[in-house]
Amino acid sequence: MATLNPPLKHRIFTSYGEPLEFKRGLEKVPVKKIQRKLNVRWKHIVLFFLAIAGFFFGLMKGYLYLINCDDFAVKKSEIACRQEFVGLDIRALLNASQLHNLLLLDIGSLQDRIEAHRWVKEARLRKVFPSTLKVEIKEREPAAVLKAGESFLMIDRDGVWLERLASSEDVNLPLLLDSASFGESYQDKLALAWKCLDALTPEQRLEVEALDLSDPGSVSLYLLGQMTRLVLGGERFSERLAFIRTYKDTMEVQNGPLEYIDLRFDDRIIFKPLPVVEMAAVPNPREEVN
């Protein structure tokens, strides 16, 4: 009997051989690249070094031309500042420096020389090609007059001496006094003085004639035209000065002129009347501390 589908055991399979594999596409055939060797000859090396030498030679010639060209010589200097005498001093310094080529100008060194001027706080220099130098000056601001011995020195907030004065009355600035002539703790005493002045109101600052910094950590004030020393301590300056201004006249009516009023202690007021013998010859606060 014929069958269309013979039993499994009678089916013919391929003999043991390579298994069939499914392939999506044909494998790519590798392409062989032809590698050529570059033959470097001595002529190539010579030409390479000649090209480099020519390049640097051209740079050198260009540099020499620029530093010797009159187009880049400093022909003009512009100075911006508020004080005329400061501008004249800086102009004289620039002229003495013999500025030549703007490209070769050492801005840092020149800036240091300008800032060595006692009135110059900061200097900004800028090259404006082809031949201009611009200088902007930030000047120091006078802040007080310092009495050191018999000398009156005008200083800024950094404590830099600006000018020597014949008298503290030559300028409308507070006078700073110290029994040690500021030989010790100079910056600490200045910091305390600025702390006190900054804490006062504009009206109170106008009344202040002198600050005595002889006592460590304490400020004593002298008001304009008055001989009483007002001891304020190291804090609450405006509040304590306002309190003294309120009751000072009453205290003097009851006790006579006062030598000092001490408000360093919150729970008490310490004051001392001026002795009758000394009332006729009261020393000026500008002269009593040396």
Short mmCIF file of C-alpha atoms in Angstrom, two decimals:
data_model
loop_
_atom_site.label_atom_id
_atom_site.label_comp_id
_atom_site.label_asym_id
_atom_site.label_seq_id
_atom_site.Cartn_x
_atom_site.Cartn_y
_atom_site.Cartn_z
CA MET A 1 0.00 0.00 0.00
CA ALA A 2 1.40 3.32 -0.96
CA THR A 3 1.60 6.11 1.61
CA LEU A 4 2.21 9.77 1.05
CA ASN A 5 3.69 10.37 4.51
CA PRO A 6 5.97 7.56 5.57
CA PRO A 7 6.56 6.99 9.27
CA LEU A 8 9.12 9.09 11.00
CA LYS A 9 11.54 6.25 11.40
CA HIS A 10 11.49 5.58 7.69
CA ARG A 11 12.13 9.19 6.68
CA ILE A 12 15.39 9.88 5.01
CA PHE A 13 17.61 12.45 6.79
CA THR A 14 20.87 13.77 5.63
CA SER A 15 23.74 11.91 7.02
CA TYR A 16 25.94 13.30 9.68
CA GLY A 17 27.37 16.43 8.17
CA GLU A 18 27.47 20.21 8.47
CA PRO A 19 24.37 21.66 10.16
CA LEU A 20 22.35 24.04 8.14
CA GLU A 21 22.73 27.72 9.15
CA PHE A 22 20.47 30.58 8.34
CA LYS A 23 22.28 33.56 6.79
CA ARG A 24 20.73 36.94 6.22
CA GLY A 25 23.19 37.95 3.58
CA LEU A 26 26.44 37.16 2.04
CA GLU A 27 29.57 37.85 4.00
CA LYS A 28 31.50 40.95 2.98
CA VAL A 29 34.71 40.24 1.26
CA PRO A 30 37.56 42.11 2.95
CA VAL A 31 39.25 44.67 0.74
CA LYS A 32 42.96 44.71 0.85
CA LYS A 33 44.44 48.17 1.26
CA ILE A 34 47.58 49.00 -0.52
CA GLN A 35 50.03 50.57 1.95
CA ARG A 36 52.70 52.70 0.50
CA LYS A 37 55.80 53.72 2.38
CA LEU A 38 56.72 57.41 2.44
CA ASN A 39 60.31 57.83 1.60
CA VAL A 40 61.69 60.91 3.43
CA ARG A 41 64.85 62.10 1.85
CA TRP A 42 67.40 64.54 3.16
CA LYS A 43 66.09 67.19 0.77
CA HIS A 44 62.71 67.07 2.49
CA ILE A 45 64.31 67.54 5.91
CA VAL A 46 66.34 70.49 4.68
CA LEU A 47 63.28 72.13 3.15
CA PHE A 48 61.32 71.61 6.39
CA PHE A 49 63.95 73.31 8.53
CA LEU A 50 64.35 76.10 6.00
CA ALA A 51 60.60 76.74 6.16
CA ILE A 52 60.67 76.90 9.96
CA ALA A 53 63.70 79.18 9.92
CA GLY A 54 62.02 81.45 7.40
CA PHE A 55 58.88 81.63 9.53
CA PHE A 56 60.72 82.65 12.70
CA PHE A 57 62.94 85.03 10.77
CA GLY A 58 59.83 86.75 9.47
CA LEU A 59 58.45 86.99 13.01
CA MET A 60 61.69 88.51 14.24
CA LYS A 61 61.74 91.10 11.45
CA GLY A 62 58.12 91.97 12.15
CA TYR A 63 58.77 92.32 15.89
CA LEU A 64 61.81 94.54 15.32
CA TYR A 65 59.79 96.69 12.99
CA LEU A 66 56.95 97.12 15.48
CA ILE A 67 59.15 98.04 18.45
CA ASN A 68 61.13 100.55 16.41
CA CYS A 69 58.23 101.98 14.46
CA ASP A 70 57.35 105.59 15.30
CA ASP A 71 53.67 104.79 14.92
CA PHE A 72 53.72 102.89 18.25
CA ALA A 73 55.81 105.39 20.21
CA VAL A 74 53.99 106.90 23.22
CA LYS A 75 53.03 110.36 22.00
CA LYS A 76 50.13 111.17 24.31
CA SER A 77 49.25 110.44 27.93
CA GLU A 78 45.84 111.19 29.43
CA ILE A 79 45.52 111.51 33.22
CA ALA A 80 42.12 111.52 34.93
CA CYS A 81 42.07 112.70 38.57
CA ARG A 82 40.27 115.22 40.78
CA GLN A 83 43.16 117.05 42.42
CA GLU A 84 45.15 119.22 40.04
CA PHE A 85 48.40 118.91 41.98
CA VAL A 86 48.14 115.11 41.89
CA GLY A 87 47.77 115.22 38.11
CA LEU A 88 50.82 117.46 37.81
CA ASP A 89 52.88 115.09 39.97
CA ILE A 90 51.86 112.07 37.89
CA ARG A 91 52.58 113.97 34.68
CA ALA A 92 56.07 114.77 35.90
CA LEU A 93 56.59 111.11 36.83
CA LEU A 94 55.55 109.95 33.35
CA ASN A 95 57.83 112.48 31.69
CA ALA A 96 60.75 111.35 33.84
CA SER A 97 60.05 107.71 32.99
CA GLN A 98 60.92 108.34 29.31
CA LEU A 99 58.17 106.20 27.84
CA HIS A 100 59.12 104.89 24.41
CA ASN A 101 57.26 102.15 22.57
CA LEU A 102 53.74 101.34 23.74
CA LEU A 103 54.24 97.64 23.02
CA LEU A 104 57.26 97.45 25.34
CA LEU A 105 55.69 99.48 28.16
CA ASP A 106 55.63 97.57 31.47
CA ILE A 107 52.21 98.52 32.84
CA GLY A 108 52.71 96.74 36.18
CA SER A 109 55.99 98.46 37.03
CA LEU A 110 54.67 101.89 36.05
CA GLN A 111 51.49 101.33 38.08
CA ASP A 112 53.55 100.51 41.18
CA ARG A 113 55.52 103.74 40.78
CA ILE A 114 52.37 105.81 40.43
CA GLU A 115 50.70 104.18 43.45
CA ALA A 116 53.79 105.02 45.53
CA HIS A 117 52.50 108.63 45.51
CA ARG A 118 50.96 109.23 48.93
CA TRP A 119 47.76 110.75 47.49
CA VAL A 120 47.16 107.87 45.06
CA LYS A 121 45.01 105.06 46.46
CA GLU A 122 44.64 103.17 43.18
CA ALA A 123 45.89 103.67 39.61
CA ARG A 124 44.52 102.07 36.46
CA LEU A 125 46.61 102.18 33.29
CA ARG A 126 45.42 101.29 29.80
CA LYS A 127 47.18 101.19 26.45
CA VAL A 128 45.22 102.78 23.61
CA PHE A 129 46.89 101.92 20.34
CA PRO A 130 48.68 103.14 18.46
CA SER A 131 50.29 105.79 20.72
CA THR A 132 48.19 106.78 23.78
CA LEU A 133 48.50 105.88 27.46
CA LYS A 134 45.47 106.48 29.71
CA VAL A 135 45.87 106.77 33.49
CA GLU A 136 42.91 106.85 35.90
CA ILE A 137 43.70 107.90 39.47
CA LYS A 138 41.60 107.15 42.55
CA GLU A 139 42.81 109.56 45.20
CA ARG A 140 42.88 109.16 48.95
CA GLU A 141 40.28 111.09 50.93
CA PRO A 142 41.39 113.13 53.96
CA ALA A 143 39.58 111.74 57.01
CA ALA A 144 41.14 113.32 60.10
CA VAL A 145 44.06 115.26 61.54
CA LEU A 146 46.41 113.30 63.74
CA LYS A 147 48.45 115.03 66.43
CA ALA A 148 51.81 113.33 66.91
CA GLY A 149 53.99 115.28 69.30
CA GLU A 150 53.96 118.85 68.05
CA SER A 151 53.07 117.88 64.48
CA PHE A 152 49.65 117.89 62.86
CA LEU A 153 49.33 115.28 60.10
CA MET A 154 46.38 114.97 57.75
CA ILE A 155 45.59 111.27 57.19
CA ASP A 156 43.08 109.13 55.30
CA ARG A 157 41.09 106.19 56.68
CA ASP A 158 43.98 103.82 56.02
CA GLY A 159 46.19 105.94 58.27
CA VAL A 160 48.36 107.13 55.38
CA TRP A 161 49.97 110.50 56.00
CA LEU A 162 48.90 112.95 53.28
CA GLU A 163 50.10 116.38 54.38
CA ARG A 164 51.78 118.12 57.30
CA LEU A 165 49.72 121.03 58.62
CA ALA A 166 50.72 124.07 60.62
CA SER A 167 47.54 123.72 62.70
CA SER A 168 44.56 121.43 62.92
CA GLU A 169 42.36 124.44 62.25
CA ASP A 170 43.62 124.60 58.65
CA VAL A 171 41.09 121.93 57.65
CA ASN A 172 37.59 121.06 58.82
CA LEU A 173 38.40 117.55 60.04
CA PRO A 174 38.20 115.85 63.46
CA LEU A 175 41.39 115.86 65.50
CA LEU A 176 42.76 112.56 66.83
CA LEU A 177 44.72 112.68 70.11
CA ASP A 178 46.80 110.09 71.94
CA SER A 179 49.00 110.50 75.00
CA ALA A 180 51.53 108.08 73.42
CA SER A 181 51.53 109.99 70.10
CA PHE A 182 50.19 106.86 68.38
CA GLY A 183 53.43 105.01 68.93
CA GLU A 184 51.53 101.83 69.84
CA SER A 185 48.46 100.06 68.38
CA TYR A 186 48.15 102.67 65.65
CA GLN A 187 45.75 100.77 63.40
CA ASP A 188 43.63 99.56 66.34
CA LYS A 189 43.17 103.12 67.59
CA LEU A 190 42.30 104.36 64.11
CA ALA A 191 39.74 101.58 63.70
CA LEU A 192 38.12 102.62 66.99
CA ALA A 193 38.05 106.27 65.89
CA TRP A 194 36.34 105.41 62.57
CA LYS A 195 33.89 103.14 64.42
CA CYS A 196 32.91 106.04 66.66
CA LEU A 197 32.62 108.63 63.90
CA ASP A 198 30.63 106.29 61.65
CA ALA A 199 28.17 105.59 64.47
CA LEU A 200 27.39 109.28 65.04
CA THR A 201 24.67 111.11 63.18
CA PRO A 202 25.69 113.82 60.69
CA GLU A 203 24.60 116.49 63.17
CA GLN A 204 26.65 114.91 65.97
CA ARG A 205 29.75 114.65 63.77
CA LEU A 206 29.59 118.37 63.09
CA GLU A 207 29.80 119.01 66.86
CA VAL A 208 32.93 116.89 67.38
CA GLU A 209 36.21 118.75 67.66
CA ALA A 210 38.58 116.01 68.85
CA LEU A 211 38.74 112.32 69.76
CA ASP A 212 41.10 111.20 72.53
CA LEU A 213 42.22 107.59 72.05
CA SER A 214 44.67 107.40 74.96
CA ASP A 215 42.66 104.78 76.88
CA PRO A 216 42.77 101.33 75.23
CA GLY A 217 39.39 100.40 73.77
CA SER A 218 37.77 103.68 74.79
CA VAL A 219 36.96 106.94 73.00
CA SER A 220 36.72 110.33 74.66
CA LEU A 221 35.21 113.26 72.78
CA TYR A 222 35.68 117.01 72.94
CA LEU A 223 32.86 119.07 71.45
CA LEU A 224 33.48 122.31 69.58
CA GLY A 225 34.38 125.14 71.92
CA GLN A 226 33.95 123.02 75.07
CA MET A 227 36.54 121.85 77.58
CA THR A 228 34.69 118.89 79.11
CA ARG A 229 36.03 115.45 78.17
CA LEU A 230 33.17 113.08 77.34
CA VAL A 231 34.18 109.45 77.93
CA LEU A 232 32.02 107.21 75.72
CA GLY A 233 33.83 103.87 75.97
CA GLY A 234 33.89 101.49 73.02
CA GLU A 235 30.24 101.20 71.96
CA ARG A 236 26.86 102.97 71.79
CA PHE A 237 28.60 106.21 70.88
CA SER A 238 25.62 108.04 69.40
CA GLU A 239 23.26 107.05 72.22
CA ARG A 240 25.69 108.09 74.95
CA LEU A 241 26.55 111.38 73.27
CA ALA A 242 22.86 112.22 72.92
CA PHE A 243 22.35 111.46 76.62
CA ILE A 244 25.23 113.72 77.64
CA ARG A 245 23.98 116.54 75.42
CA THR A 246 20.58 116.30 77.12
CA TYR A 247 21.79 116.51 80.74
CA LYS A 248 25.14 118.27 80.48
CA ASP A 249 23.77 121.80 80.90
CA THR A 250 21.77 120.79 83.99
CA MET A 251 24.81 119.11 85.52
CA GLU A 252 26.93 122.21 84.96
CA VAL A 253 24.30 124.48 86.51
CA GLN A 254 24.34 122.33 89.65
CA ASN A 255 28.06 121.56 89.81
CA GLY A 256 29.82 124.19 87.73
CA PRO A 257 32.07 123.47 84.72
CA LEU A 258 32.97 119.80 84.44
CA GLU A 259 36.38 118.31 83.78
CA TYR A 260 34.95 115.05 82.44
CA ILE A 261 31.79 112.94 82.23
CA ASP A 262 32.20 109.17 82.10
CA LEU A 263 29.37 107.12 80.58
CA ARG A 264 31.17 103.81 80.12
CA PHE A 265 28.99 102.16 82.79
CA ASP A 266 25.32 101.63 82.02
CA ASP A 267 24.11 101.91 85.64
CA ARG A 268 25.93 105.08 86.65
CA ILE A 269 27.31 108.43 85.50
CA ILE A 270 30.71 109.47 86.78
CA PHE A 271 31.71 113.11 86.49
CA LYS A 272 34.24 115.45 88.01
CA PRO A 273 33.75 119.20 88.40
CA LEU A 274 36.62 121.38 87.31
CA PRO A 275 38.57 122.75 90.30
CA VAL A 276 37.95 126.44 90.86
CA VAL A 277 41.67 127.18 90.73
CA GLU A 278 41.94 125.68 87.24
CA MET A 279 38.85 127.27 85.75
CA ALA A 280 40.73 130.41 84.77
CA ALA A 281 43.39 128.48 82.87
CA VAL A 282 41.69 125.53 81.24
CA PRO A 283 43.98 123.87 78.66
CA ASN A 284 42.77 123.60 75.10
CA PRO A 285 42.00 119.97 74.20
CA ARG A 286 44.05 120.45 71.04
CA GLU A 287 47.13 121.14 73.14
CA GLU A 288 46.67 119.13 76.33
CA VAL A 289 47.52 115.70 74.86
CA ASN A 290 51.11 115.44 73.60
#
